[in-house]
Coordinates of C-alpha atoms in Angstrom, one line a residue:
Chain A
X712 CA 0.7 -5.0 -35.6
X713 CA 0.0 -1.9 -33.5
X714 CA -3.4 -2.0 -32.0
X715 CA -3.2 1.6 -30.6
X716 CA -1.0 4.5 -31.7
X717 CA -0.7 7.6 -29.6
X718 CA 1.1 10.4 -31.7
X719 CA 2.3 13.6 -30.1
X720 CA -0.5 13.7 -27.8
X721 CA -1.1 16.8 -25.6
X722 CA -3.9 17.1 -23.0
X723 CA -4.8 20.3 -21.2
X724 CA -7.1 21.2 -18.5
X725 CA -8.8 24.5 -18.2
X726 CA -5.8 26.4 -16.6
X727 CA -4.0 25.7 -19.8
X728 CA -0.9 24.0 -18.4
X729 CA -0.7 20.7 -20.2
X730 CA -1.2 17.4 -18.1
X731 CA 0.2 15.4 -20.9
X732 CA 2.6 17.0 -23.4
X733 CA 3.7 15.5 -26.6
X734 CA 3.5 12.0 -25.7
X735 CA 4.1 9.2 -28.5
X736 CA 4.0 5.4 -28.0
X737 CA 2.2 2.4 -29.5
X738 CA 0.6 -0.7 -28.2
X739 CA 1.1 -3.9 -30.2
X740 CA -1.3 -6.9 -30.3
X741 CA -1.0 -9.2 -27.2
X742 CA 1.2 -6.7 -25.5
X743 CA 1.2 -5.3 -22.0
X744 CA 2.5 -1.8 -21.8
X745 CA 3.0 0.0 -18.4
X746 CA 3.0 3.5 -17.7
X747 CA 4.9 4.3 -14.6
X748 CA 5.4 7.5 -12.7
X749 CA 4.6 9.5 -9.6
X750 CA 1.4 11.2 -8.7
X751 CA 0.7 14.2 -10.8
X752 CA 2.8 13.0 -13.8
X753 CA -0.1 12.7 -16.0
X754 CA -0.3 9.0 -16.4
X755 CA -3.9 8.7 -15.4
X756 CA -4.9 11.6 -17.7
X757 CA -3.2 9.8 -20.6
X758 CA -5.2 6.7 -20.3
X759 CA -8.4 8.5 -19.7
X760 CA -7.9 10.5 -22.8
X761 CA -7.8 7.4 -24.9
X762 CA -11.5 6.7 -24.3
X763 CA -12.5 10.3 -24.0
X764 CA -13.1 10.0 -20.4
X765 CA -11.3 13.2 -19.3
X766 CA -12.9 15.0 -16.3
X767 CA -14.7 18.2 -17.3
X768 CA -12.4 20.9 -18.7
X769 CA -9.9 18.3 -20.1
X770 CA -9.2 18.3 -23.9
X771 CA -6.8 16.7 -26.1
X772 CA -5.4 19.8 -27.7
X773 CA -2.9 18.3 -30.0
X774 CA -2.0 14.9 -31.6
X775 CA -3.8 11.8 -32.5
X776 CA -4.9 8.6 -30.8
X777 CA -5.4 6.0 -33.4
X778 CA -7.3 2.8 -32.7
X779 CA -8.0 0.3 -35.4
X780 CA -7.3 3.0 -38.0
X781 CA -9.6 5.5 -36.4
X782 CA -8.7 8.7 -34.7
X783 CA -10.4 8.6 -31.4
X784 CA -9.7 12.2 -30.7
X785 CA -11.9 13.5 -33.5
X786 CA -14.5 10.5 -33.2
X787 CA -18.1 11.5 -32.4
X788 CA -19.7 10.3 -29.2
X789 CA -21.6 7.6 -30.9
X790 CA -18.5 5.9 -32.2
X791 CA -16.8 6.2 -28.9
X792 CA -19.8 4.8 -27.2
X793 CA -19.6 1.8 -29.5
X794 CA -15.8 1.3 -28.7
X795 CA -16.1 1.8 -25.0
X796 CA -16.6 -1.5 -23.2
X797 CA -16.6 -3.5 -26.3
X798 CA -13.3 -2.9 -28.1
X799 CA -11.6 -1.0 -25.3
X800 CA -12.4 -1.6 -21.6
X801 CA -11.3 0.2 -18.6
X802 CA -10.7 -0.9 -14.9
X803 CA -10.4 1.7 -12.3
X804 CA -8.3 1.9 -9.2
X805 CA -11.2 1.4 -6.8
X806 CA -13.9 -0.8 -8.3
X807 CA -15.8 -0.7 -5.0
X808 CA -16.5 3.0 -5.3
X809 CA -17.8 2.6 -8.8
X810 CA -20.4 0.0 -7.8
X811 CA -23.8 1.1 -6.6
X812 CA -23.9 0.3 -2.9
X813 CA -27.5 -0.5 -2.8
X814 CA -27.8 -2.9 -5.7
X815 CA -26.7 -6.5 -6.1
X816 CA -23.4 -7.0 -8.0
X817 CA -25.0 -9.3 -10.5
X818 CA -27.6 -6.8 -11.8
X819 CA -24.8 -4.1 -12.2
X820 CA -22.7 -6.6 -13.9
X821 CA -25.4 -7.4 -16.3
X822 CA -26.1 -3.7 -17.0
X823 CA -22.6 -3.0 -17.8
X824 CA -22.3 -5.9 -20.2
X825 CA -25.7 -5.5 -21.8
X826 CA -25.0 -1.9 -22.7
X827 CA -22.7 -3.2 -25.3
X828 CA -24.2 -6.4 -26.3
X829 CA -27.5 -7.9 -26.7
X830 CA -27.5 -11.0 -24.5
X831 CA -30.3 -13.0 -23.1
X832 CA -30.4 -13.3 -19.3
X833 CA -29.4 -17.0 -19.5
X834 CA -26.4 -16.5 -21.8
X835 CA -25.3 -13.6 -19.8
X836 CA -25.2 -15.6 -16.6
X837 CA -23.4 -18.4 -18.2
X838 CA -20.6 -16.1 -19.4
X839 CA -20.4 -14.0 -16.1
X840 CA -20.2 -17.1 -14.1
X841 CA -17.5 -18.4 -16.3
X842 CA -15.6 -15.2 -16.1
X843 CA -15.9 -14.8 -12.4
X844 CA -14.6 -18.4 -12.0
X845 CA -11.7 -17.6 -14.1
X846 CA -10.8 -14.8 -11.8
X847 CA -10.6 -17.4 -9.1
X848 CA -13.8 -16.2 -7.3
X849 CA -14.7 -19.5 -5.9
X850 CA -18.4 -19.1 -5.6
X851 CA -19.6 -17.0 -8.6
X852 CA -23.3 -17.2 -7.7
X853 CA -22.8 -15.9 -4.2
X854 CA -20.7 -13.0 -5.7
X855 CA -23.6 -12.1 -8.1
X856 CA -26.1 -12.2 -5.3
X857 CA -24.0 -10.1 -2.9
X858 CA -24.1 -6.4 -2.3
X859 CA -20.8 -4.6 -2.7
X860 CA -20.2 -4.2 1.0
X861 CA -20.3 -7.9 1.4
X862 CA -17.2 -8.5 -0.7
X863 CA -13.7 -7.7 0.2
X864 CA -11.7 -5.2 -1.7
X865 CA -9.8 -7.8 -3.5
X866 CA -13.0 -9.6 -4.6
X867 CA -14.5 -6.3 -5.9
X868 CA -11.4 -5.6 -7.8
X869 CA -11.7 -9.0 -9.4
X870 CA -15.3 -8.5 -10.1
X871 CA -14.2 -5.2 -11.9
X872 CA -11.7 -6.9 -14.0
X873 CA -14.2 -9.7 -14.9
X874 CA -16.7 -7.1 -15.9
X875 CA -14.1 -5.3 -18.1
X876 CA -13.1 -8.7 -19.7
X877 CA -16.5 -10.2 -20.3
X878 CA -17.0 -8.6 -23.8
X879 CA -13.5 -9.7 -24.7
X880 CA -12.2 -6.3 -25.5
X881 CA -9.0 -6.0 -27.7
X882 CA -7.5 -3.6 -25.3
X883 CA -7.9 -3.2 -21.6
X884 CA -6.9 0.0 -19.8
X885 CA -6.1 -0.6 -16.2
X886 CA -5.7 2.5 -14.0
X887 CA -3.8 1.5 -10.8
X888 CA -5.9 -1.8 -10.6
X889 CA -4.0 -3.2 -7.6
X890 CA -2.9 -0.1 -5.7
X891 CA -5.7 -0.3 -3.1
X892 CA -5.0 -3.9 -2.4
X893 CA -2.8 -5.8 0.1
X894 CA 0.3 -7.4 -1.2
X895 CA -1.0 -10.9 -1.1
X896 CA -4.2 -10.0 -2.8
X897 CA -2.2 -7.8 -5.3
X898 CA -0.3 -10.9 -6.2
X899 CA -3.5 -12.8 -6.9
X900 CA -4.9 -10.0 -9.2
X901 CA -1.6 -9.6 -11.0
X902 CA -1.3 -13.3 -11.8
X903 CA -5.0 -13.3 -13.1
X904 CA -4.2 -10.3 -15.4
X905 CA -1.3 -12.3 -16.8
X906 CA -3.4 -15.2 -17.4
X907 CA -6.0 -13.1 -19.2
X908 CA -3.4 -11.9 -21.7
X909 CA -2.1 -15.4 -22.2
X910 CA -5.6 -16.7 -22.7
X911 CA -7.5 -14.1 -24.5
X912 CA -4.7 -12.3 -26.2
X913 CA -5.9 -8.9 -25.1
X914 CA -3.5 -6.0 -25.2
X915 CA -3.2 -4.1 -22.0
X916 CA -2.2 -0.7 -20.8
X917 CA -1.4 -0.6 -17.1
X918 CA -1.0 2.6 -15.3
X919 CA 0.8 2.0 -12.0
X920 CA 3.2 3.5 -9.5
X921 CA 4.4 0.0 -8.5
X922 CA 7.6 -0.6 -10.4
X923 CA 7.7 -4.2 -9.3
X924 CA 4.3 -4.9 -10.8
X925 CA 5.2 -3.0 -14.0
X926 CA 8.4 -5.0 -14.2
X927 CA 6.7 -8.4 -13.8
X928 CA 3.9 -7.8 -16.1
X929 CA 5.0 -5.5 -18.9
X930 CA 6.5 -6.1 -22.4
X931 CA 7.3 -2.5 -22.7
X932 CA 7.4 0.2 -20.2
X933 CA 6.8 4.0 -20.5
X934 CA 8.2 6.4 -17.7
X935 CA 6.4 9.7 -17.2
X936 CA 7.5 12.7 -15.3
X937 CA 5.7 16.1 -15.1
X938 CA 3.5 15.5 -18.1
X939 CA 6.3 14.1 -20.4
X940 CA 7.2 10.7 -21.3
X941 CA 10.9 10.7 -20.5
X942 CA 11.6 7.3 -21.6
X943 CA 9.9 4.4 -23.4
X944 CA 11.4 1.0 -24.2
X945 CA 11.2 -2.7 -23.7
X946 CA 11.0 -3.9 -20.1
X947 CA 14.6 -5.0 -20.0
X948 CA 15.7 -1.7 -21.4
X949 CA 14.0 0.2 -18.8
X950 CA 14.5 -1.9 -15.8
X951 CA 18.1 -3.2 -16.5
X952 CA 19.5 -0.5 -18.7
X953 CA 17.7 2.7 -17.8
X954 CA 19.1 5.7 -19.6
X955 CA 17.1 8.6 -18.2
X956 CA 18.4 9.8 -14.9
X957 CA 14.8 10.1 -13.6
X958 CA 14.2 6.4 -14.4
X959 CA 17.4 5.4 -12.5
X960 CA 16.5 7.5 -9.4
X961 CA 12.9 5.9 -9.5
X962 CA 14.3 2.4 -9.7
X963 CA 16.7 3.2 -6.8
X964 CA 14.0 4.6 -4.6
X965 CA 12.0 1.4 -4.6
X966 CA 12.5 -0.5 -1.4
X967 CA 13.8 -4.1 -2.3
X968 CA 14.2 -7.1 -0.3
X969 CA 17.8 -7.8 0.3
X970 CA 18.5 -4.1 -0.8
X971 CA 19.8 -1.3 1.1
X972 CA 19.3 -0.6 4.8
X973 CA 18.9 3.0 5.7
X974 CA 22.1 4.3 7.2
X975 CA 22.3 4.5 11.1
X976 CA 25.5 6.1 11.7
Chain B
X1149 CA 10.9 -21.9 3.4
X1150 CA 14.5 -21.5 4.6
X1151 CA 15.0 -24.2 7.1
X1152 CA 18.8 -24.2 6.9
X1153 CA 20.7 -24.0 10.2
X1154 CA 21.9 -20.5 10.5
X1155 CA 24.7 -18.4 11.6
X1156 CA 23.3 -16.2 14.0
X1157 CA 26.5 -14.8 15.6
X1158 CA 26.0 -11.2 14.4
X1159 CA 22.2 -11.0 15.1
X1160 CA 22.2 -10.4 18.9
X1161 CA 24.0 -7.1 18.6
X1162 CA 21.0 -5.4 17.1
X1163 CA 19.0 -5.3 20.2
X1164 CA 21.0 -4.4 23.2
X1165 CA 20.1 -1.5 25.3
X1166 CA 17.6 -0.4 27.9
X1167 CA 13.9 -1.4 27.5
X1168 CA 11.7 1.5 26.6
X1169 CA 8.4 0.3 25.9
X1170 CA 7.1 -3.1 27.1
X1171 CA 3.8 -4.6 25.8
X1172 CA 2.7 -7.6 27.7
X1173 CA 0.0 -9.9 26.7
X1174 CA -2.2 -7.1 25.3
X1175 CA -5.5 -8.0 23.8
X1176 CA -8.2 -5.7 22.4
X1177 CA -11.7 -7.1 21.8
X1178 CA -14.5 -4.9 20.1
X1179 CA -18.0 -5.9 20.7
X1180 CA -19.8 -6.1 17.3
X1181 CA -23.6 -7.0 17.5
X1182 CA -23.2 -9.3 20.4
X1183 CA -20.2 -10.9 19.0
X1184 CA -16.6 -10.3 19.8
X1185 CA -14.0 -9.1 17.3
X1186 CA -10.5 -9.7 18.4
X1187 CA -8.4 -7.1 16.9
X1188 CA -5.3 -7.8 19.0
X1189 CA -4.8 -11.1 20.5
X1190 CA -2.2 -11.6 23.3
X1191 CA 0.7 -9.5 21.9
X1192 CA 3.9 -9.0 23.8
X1193 CA 6.6 -6.8 22.5
X1194 CA 9.7 -4.9 23.8
X1195 CA 11.1 -1.8 22.2
X1196 CA 14.7 -0.7 23.2
X1197 CA 15.8 2.9 23.7
X1198 CA 16.8 4.3 20.3
X1199 CA 15.5 1.4 18.4
X1200 CA 13.3 1.2 15.2
X1201 CA 10.8 -1.7 15.6
X1202 CA 8.9 -2.4 12.4
X1203 CA 5.4 -4.0 12.4
X1204 CA 4.3 -5.5 9.1
X1205 CA 1.0 -7.0 8.2
X1206 CA -2.0 -6.7 5.9
X1207 CA -5.0 -4.7 6.5
X1208 CA -7.1 -5.9 9.4
X1209 CA -4.2 -7.6 11.2
X1210 CA -4.5 -5.3 14.1
X1211 CA -1.3 -3.3 13.6
X1212 CA -3.2 0.1 13.8
X1213 CA -5.1 -1.0 16.8
X1214 CA -2.0 -2.0 18.5
X1215 CA -0.5 1.5 17.7
X1216 CA -3.6 3.2 19.2
X1217 CA -3.3 1.0 22.4
X1218 CA 0.4 2.1 22.7
X1219 CA -0.4 5.7 22.0
X1220 CA -2.9 5.5 24.8
X1221 CA -5.9 6.4 22.6
X1222 CA -7.5 3.1 23.1
X1223 CA -7.7 1.1 26.2
X1224 CA -6.6 -2.6 26.0
X1225 CA -9.1 -5.2 27.1
X1226 CA -6.4 -7.0 28.9
X1227 CA -2.6 -6.8 29.3
X1228 CA -0.1 -4.3 30.4
X1229 CA 1.7 -1.5 28.6
X1230 CA 4.7 0.3 30.2
X1231 CA 7.0 3.0 29.2
X1232 CA 10.1 3.3 31.3
X1233 CA 8.3 1.2 33.8
X1234 CA 5.4 3.3 34.2
X1235 CA 1.9 1.7 33.3
X1236 CA 0.8 4.9 31.6
X1237 CA -2.7 3.9 30.5
X1238 CA -3.7 3.7 34.2
X1239 CA -2.6 7.3 34.9
X1240 CA -5.2 9.9 35.7
X1241 CA -5.7 13.5 35.6
X1242 CA -2.5 15.7 35.5
X1243 CA -0.3 12.9 35.6
X1244 CA -1.8 11.4 32.4
X1245 CA -1.8 14.8 30.7
X1246 CA 1.9 15.2 31.5
X1247 CA 2.7 11.7 30.4
X1248 CA 1.2 12.3 26.9
X1249 CA 4.2 14.1 25.8
X1250 CA 6.3 10.9 25.9
X1251 CA 4.5 9.3 23.0
X1252 CA 4.1 11.2 19.7
X1253 CA 2.5 9.9 16.5
X1254 CA 2.8 10.4 12.7
X1255 CA -0.1 9.4 10.7
X1256 CA -0.6 8.1 7.1
X1257 CA -2.5 11.0 5.5
X1258 CA -0.7 14.1 6.1
X1259 CA -3.3 16.5 4.7
X1260 CA -6.2 15.3 6.8
X1261 CA -4.1 15.4 10.1
X1262 CA -3.7 19.1 9.6
X1263 CA -6.2 22.0 10.5
X1264 CA -6.7 23.6 7.0
X1265 CA -6.9 27.1 8.7
X1266 CA -3.8 26.8 10.9
X1267 CA -0.5 28.1 9.7
X1268 CA 2.4 25.6 9.7
X1269 CA 4.3 27.9 12.3
X1270 CA 1.3 27.8 14.6
X1271 CA 1.0 24.0 14.3
X1272 CA 4.6 23.4 15.0
X1273 CA 4.8 25.7 18.0
X1274 CA 1.7 24.2 19.6
X1275 CA 3.5 21.3 21.4
X1276 CA 6.1 23.5 23.0
X1277 CA 3.6 26.0 24.1
X1278 CA 1.3 23.5 25.5
X1279 CA 3.8 21.2 27.4
X1280 CA 6.7 23.7 28.2
X1281 CA 4.7 26.9 28.4
X1282 CA 7.0 28.7 26.0
X1283 CA 6.0 32.2 24.9
X1284 CA 4.6 32.5 21.5
X1285 CA 7.7 34.2 19.9
X1286 CA 10.0 31.8 21.4
X1287 CA 8.1 28.7 20.3
X1288 CA 7.8 30.3 16.8
X1289 CA 11.5 30.7 16.6
X1290 CA 12.0 27.1 17.6
X1291 CA 9.5 26.0 15.0
X1292 CA 11.9 27.6 12.3
X1293 CA 14.8 25.6 13.5
X1294 CA 12.7 22.4 13.5
X1295 CA 11.7 23.1 9.9
X1296 CA 15.3 23.3 9.0
X1297 CA 16.0 20.0 10.7
X1298 CA 13.6 18.2 8.6
X1299 CA 14.9 19.8 5.4
X1300 CA 12.4 22.6 4.9
X1301 CA 13.0 26.3 4.7
X1302 CA 11.9 28.4 7.6
X1303 CA 9.8 30.6 5.4
X1304 CA 7.3 27.7 5.5
X1305 CA 6.1 29.0 8.9
X1306 CA 3.7 31.4 7.3
X1307 CA 2.2 28.9 4.9
X1308 CA -0.9 27.0 5.1
X1309 CA -1.2 23.1 4.8
X1310 CA -2.7 23.2 1.3
X1311 CA 0.3 25.1 0.0
X1312 CA 2.6 22.1 0.7
X1313 CA 3.0 18.9 -1.0
X1314 CA 2.3 15.5 0.7
X1315 CA 5.9 15.0 1.3
X1316 CA 6.6 18.3 2.7
X1317 CA 3.6 18.0 5.1
X1318 CA 4.8 14.6 6.3
X1319 CA 8.1 16.4 7.0
X1320 CA 6.2 18.9 9.1
X1321 CA 4.2 16.2 10.9
X1322 CA 7.4 14.6 11.8
X1323 CA 8.9 17.9 13.0
X1324 CA 5.9 18.5 15.2
X1325 CA 6.2 14.9 16.7
X1326 CA 9.8 15.5 17.7
X1327 CA 9.4 19.0 19.0
X1328 CA 9.1 18.0 22.5
X1329 CA 11.7 15.2 22.3
X1330 CA 9.4 12.2 23.0
X1331 CA 11.2 8.9 24.0
X1332 CA 8.7 7.1 21.8
X1333 CA 7.5 7.9 18.2
X1334 CA 4.8 5.9 16.6
X1335 CA 4.6 6.0 12.7
X1336 CA 1.4 4.5 11.4
X1337 CA 1.8 4.0 7.8
X1338 CA 3.7 7.2 7.8
X1339 CA 4.9 6.9 4.2
X1340 CA 1.9 4.9 2.8
X1341 CA 0.4 7.9 0.9
X1342 CA 3.6 9.0 -0.6
X1343 CA 5.5 8.4 -3.9
X1344 CA 8.5 6.1 -3.7
X1345 CA 11.1 8.7 -4.3
X1346 CA 9.4 10.9 -1.5
X1347 CA 9.0 7.8 0.7
X1348 CA 12.8 7.2 0.3
X1349 CA 13.6 10.7 1.6
X1350 CA 11.2 10.5 4.5
X1351 CA 12.6 7.1 5.5
X1352 CA 16.1 8.4 5.4
X1353 CA 14.9 11.5 7.4
X1354 CA 13.3 9.4 10.1
X1355 CA 16.2 7.1 10.6
X1356 CA 18.5 10.1 10.9
X1357 CA 16.3 12.0 13.5
X1358 CA 15.6 8.9 15.7
X1359 CA 19.4 8.2 15.7
X1360 CA 20.3 11.9 16.6
X1361 CA 17.6 12.1 19.3
X1362 CA 17.9 8.6 20.5
X1363 CA 14.2 8.2 20.1
X1364 CA 12.5 4.7 20.1
X1365 CA 10.3 4.3 17.1
X1366 CA 7.5 1.9 16.2
X1367 CA 7.2 1.9 12.4
X1368 CA 4.1 0.3 11.1
X1369 CA 3.7 -0.5 7.5
X1370 CA 2.3 -2.9 4.9
X1371 CA 5.3 -3.1 2.7
X1372 CA 7.7 -5.7 4.1
X1373 CA 10.6 -4.4 1.9
X1374 CA 10.3 -0.9 3.2
X1375 CA 9.7 -1.8 6.9
X1376 CA 12.6 -4.2 6.8
X1377 CA 15.0 -1.6 5.3
X1378 CA 14.2 1.1 7.9
X1379 CA 14.0 -0.9 11.2
X1380 CA 16.3 -2.9 13.4
X1381 CA 13.8 -5.6 14.2
X1382 CA 10.6 -6.4 12.5
X1383 CA 7.4 -8.1 13.9
X1384 CA 5.0 -9.8 11.4
X1385 CA 1.4 -9.7 12.4
X1386 CA -1.4 -11.8 11.3
X1387 CA -5.0 -11.6 12.5
X1388 CA -4.2 -9.9 15.7
X1389 CA -1.2 -11.9 16.6
X1390 CA 2.6 -11.5 16.3
X1391 CA 3.6 -14.5 14.2
X1392 CA 7.3 -13.7 13.9
X1393 CA 9.7 -11.4 15.3
X1394 CA 13.4 -11.1 14.1
X1395 CA 16.3 -8.8 13.2
X1396 CA 15.3 -7.0 10.0
X1397 CA 18.4 -7.8 8.1
X1398 CA 17.8 -11.5 8.3
X1399 CA 14.3 -11.3 7.2
X1400 CA 14.5 -12.6 3.7
X1401 CA 16.9 -15.3 4.2
X1402 CA 16.0 -16.7 7.7
X1403 CA 12.2 -16.3 8.3
X1404 CA 10.6 -19.4 9.5
X1405 CA 6.9 -18.6 9.6
X1406 CA 4.9 -19.7 6.5
X1407 CA 3.0 -16.5 6.5
X1408 CA 6.2 -14.4 6.6
X1409 CA 7.2 -16.4 3.6
X1410 CA 4.0 -15.9 1.8
X1411 CA 4.2 -12.2 2.5
X1412 CA 7.6 -11.9 1.1
X1413 CA 6.7 -14.0 -2.1
X1414 CA 3.8 -11.6 -2.7
X1415 CA 6.2 -8.6 -3.3
X1416 CA 7.2 -8.0 -6.9
X1417 CA 10.7 -7.3 -7.0
X1418 CA 11.8 -4.7 -9.7
X1419 CA 14.4 -7.2 -11.1
X1420 CA 12.1 -10.2 -10.9
X1421 CA 12.1 -13.0 -13.4
X1422 CA 9.1 -12.4 -15.8
X1423 CA 8.8 -16.1 -16.6
X1424 CA 8.6 -17.1 -13.0
X1425 CA 5.3 -18.2 -11.6
X1426 CA 4.1 -16.1 -8.8
X1427 CA 3.8 -18.2 -5.6
X1428 CA 0.2 -17.3 -4.5
X1429 CA -1.2 -17.5 -1.1
X1430 CA -4.8 -18.5 -1.8
X1431 CA -7.8 -17.1 -0.1
X1432 CA -8.1 -14.1 2.2
X1433 CA -7.6 -13.6 5.9
X1434 CA -10.6 -15.0 7.8
X1435 CA -12.9 -12.7 9.5
X1436 CA -11.6 -11.8 13.0
X1437 CA -15.2 -12.4 14.1
X1438 CA -15.0 -16.0 13.4
X1439 CA -11.6 -17.1 14.9
X1440 CA -11.4 -20.9 14.7
X1441 CA -9.4 -22.9 17.2
X1442 CA -5.8 -23.5 16.4
X1443 CA -3.4 -21.4 14.4
X1444 CA -5.2 -18.5 12.7
X1445 CA -3.1 -19.1 9.5
X1446 CA -3.8 -22.7 9.3
X1447 CA -6.6 -22.5 6.7
X1448 CA -4.3 -20.8 4.2
X1449 CA -1.0 -22.5 5.2
X1450 CA 0.6 -24.7 2.7
X1451 CA 2.3 -26.6 5.5
X1452 CA -0.7 -27.2 7.7
X1453 CA -0.9 -30.3 9.8
X1454 CA -3.5 -31.7 12.1
X1455 CA -1.6 -30.3 15.1
X1456 CA -2.0 -26.8 13.7
X1457 CA -5.8 -27.0 13.8
X1458 CA -5.7 -27.8 17.4
X1459 CA -3.2 -25.7 19.1
X1460 CA -2.6 -21.9 19.1
X1461 CA 1.1 -21.6 18.6
X1462 CA 2.9 -19.6 21.2
X1463 CA 5.7 -17.2 20.1
X1464 CA 8.9 -19.3 20.8
X1465 CA 12.5 -18.0 21.1
X1466 CA 14.7 -19.8 18.6
X1467 CA 17.8 -17.9 19.5
X1468 CA 19.5 -14.8 18.2
X1469 CA 16.6 -12.5 18.9
X1470 CA 14.3 -14.6 16.6
X1471 CA 10.9 -15.6 17.8
X1472 CA 8.3 -17.5 15.7
X1473 CA 4.9 -18.8 16.4
X1474 CA 4.5 -21.8 14.4
X1475 CA 3.9 -25.4 15.8
X1476 CA 6.0 -26.9 12.9
X1477 CA 9.3 -25.1 13.6

């Protein structure tokens, strides 16, 4: 069953050149799809378009984005508001900068969740605490009482994922969720994202430039280059049997342990 | 952990040559609200002429502080740094100014290290005009040749930084750093802001240039896979200390320190097995404000023993140019 279908989608900014051109793919239930590509390839624009979160001047000019039988491109603001956060949630690259620096994390967490759901204070706290504990944050109460600057980057990122997952969305959009993190913390966050899929059965679209993370987490991978999706297929097809020369060069450029040493002669 | 006995025959070859840079027992302590933040803790390193020494570690491990001390922009709290036998941080006046040309640096974010109103040509001719008092026209001509050496057309001389891409700017930054033939080049996360295919090109360019010009290079990074593939030897830092130092090509098979192992385990290989569990290093590095006694890695170490909590391990030579700071090896 497809949960999201993107058909011939084109997104343009004010200057008229498309940031995403004619992209088609679908996400199935319980599936993790990664969109990989280099900066400026349009991958972030693509997932922002799904929730109608394009920066000013950006518009979907052609194509459809169908979620649950409904076209999100033509949906009105109210429908989109209902979907955002509840059915489709989003995690951004730098959660730290999307938190208000002078308010405690718990208040902001509650605000985000209660925008979509009617919850009493008590039931919110039970759920939030449970969610933070699942993200392996050892002391959820301390985290809720803390100001953002009191938490490390990895902790804030996990709070962001917990906030996104609290309303148990059917689809999670993650825009470079681990790029700002150190490798050991990245490994922790990646393992928790995998656990979320296994436990909640949420589908995910993961935008990343880290081929290793995409390879580990994804069921299917799409490769984008200068606004087009040059290749889309199962993880094994893309990683082990890439067809497009761009995918091949991208895979070759990734430094690997035990891989090539740069020539010294 | 690879604890197997190793064939180390080939490994000594990597590091013959004359000593260029010598860092001896260098520490840097920053006062923070009446407390002491130890950013670099008793680090000793040697860099040979024409060698690329990689330094890898996570944010806050002190690698950038170490780079600044070596570059001379920070004074070490204790310890000695020498280049070709000269203790240059102690130099004063003209001697200090003249010595500065010997160490050049390339930074992480290319755009913010350029003046937005300065043409690429002006930027590139500045070092030669400043240190060698070359006339403007001659320096400009040399700048064109430099651009070609780093794989850019000489027509870029008349452009402004915002007209270039990140990878192109990083090439210009490298060109400027090598313009006055410094014996030592420091690259602090020089490819950190770039896409992988651009990173690949810049890494190949750096290796070629330092080989051609016999420059010693300190390459600092957070990706062990990249640092390993670009350098001759690699030093792993954790919380201000070097915990392991070894020939790069033996890194993945013969590392001994548990932190090095954990760092390598945290990398997602492109060809990884999806069903394999990730081996996680739990927790986060402790604050450098609250250093406990004993090994700094002990609280997160899977092999920690009582001895680790009491003694601070020294960096021990275990043969073949391999040094490790762990009580249990």
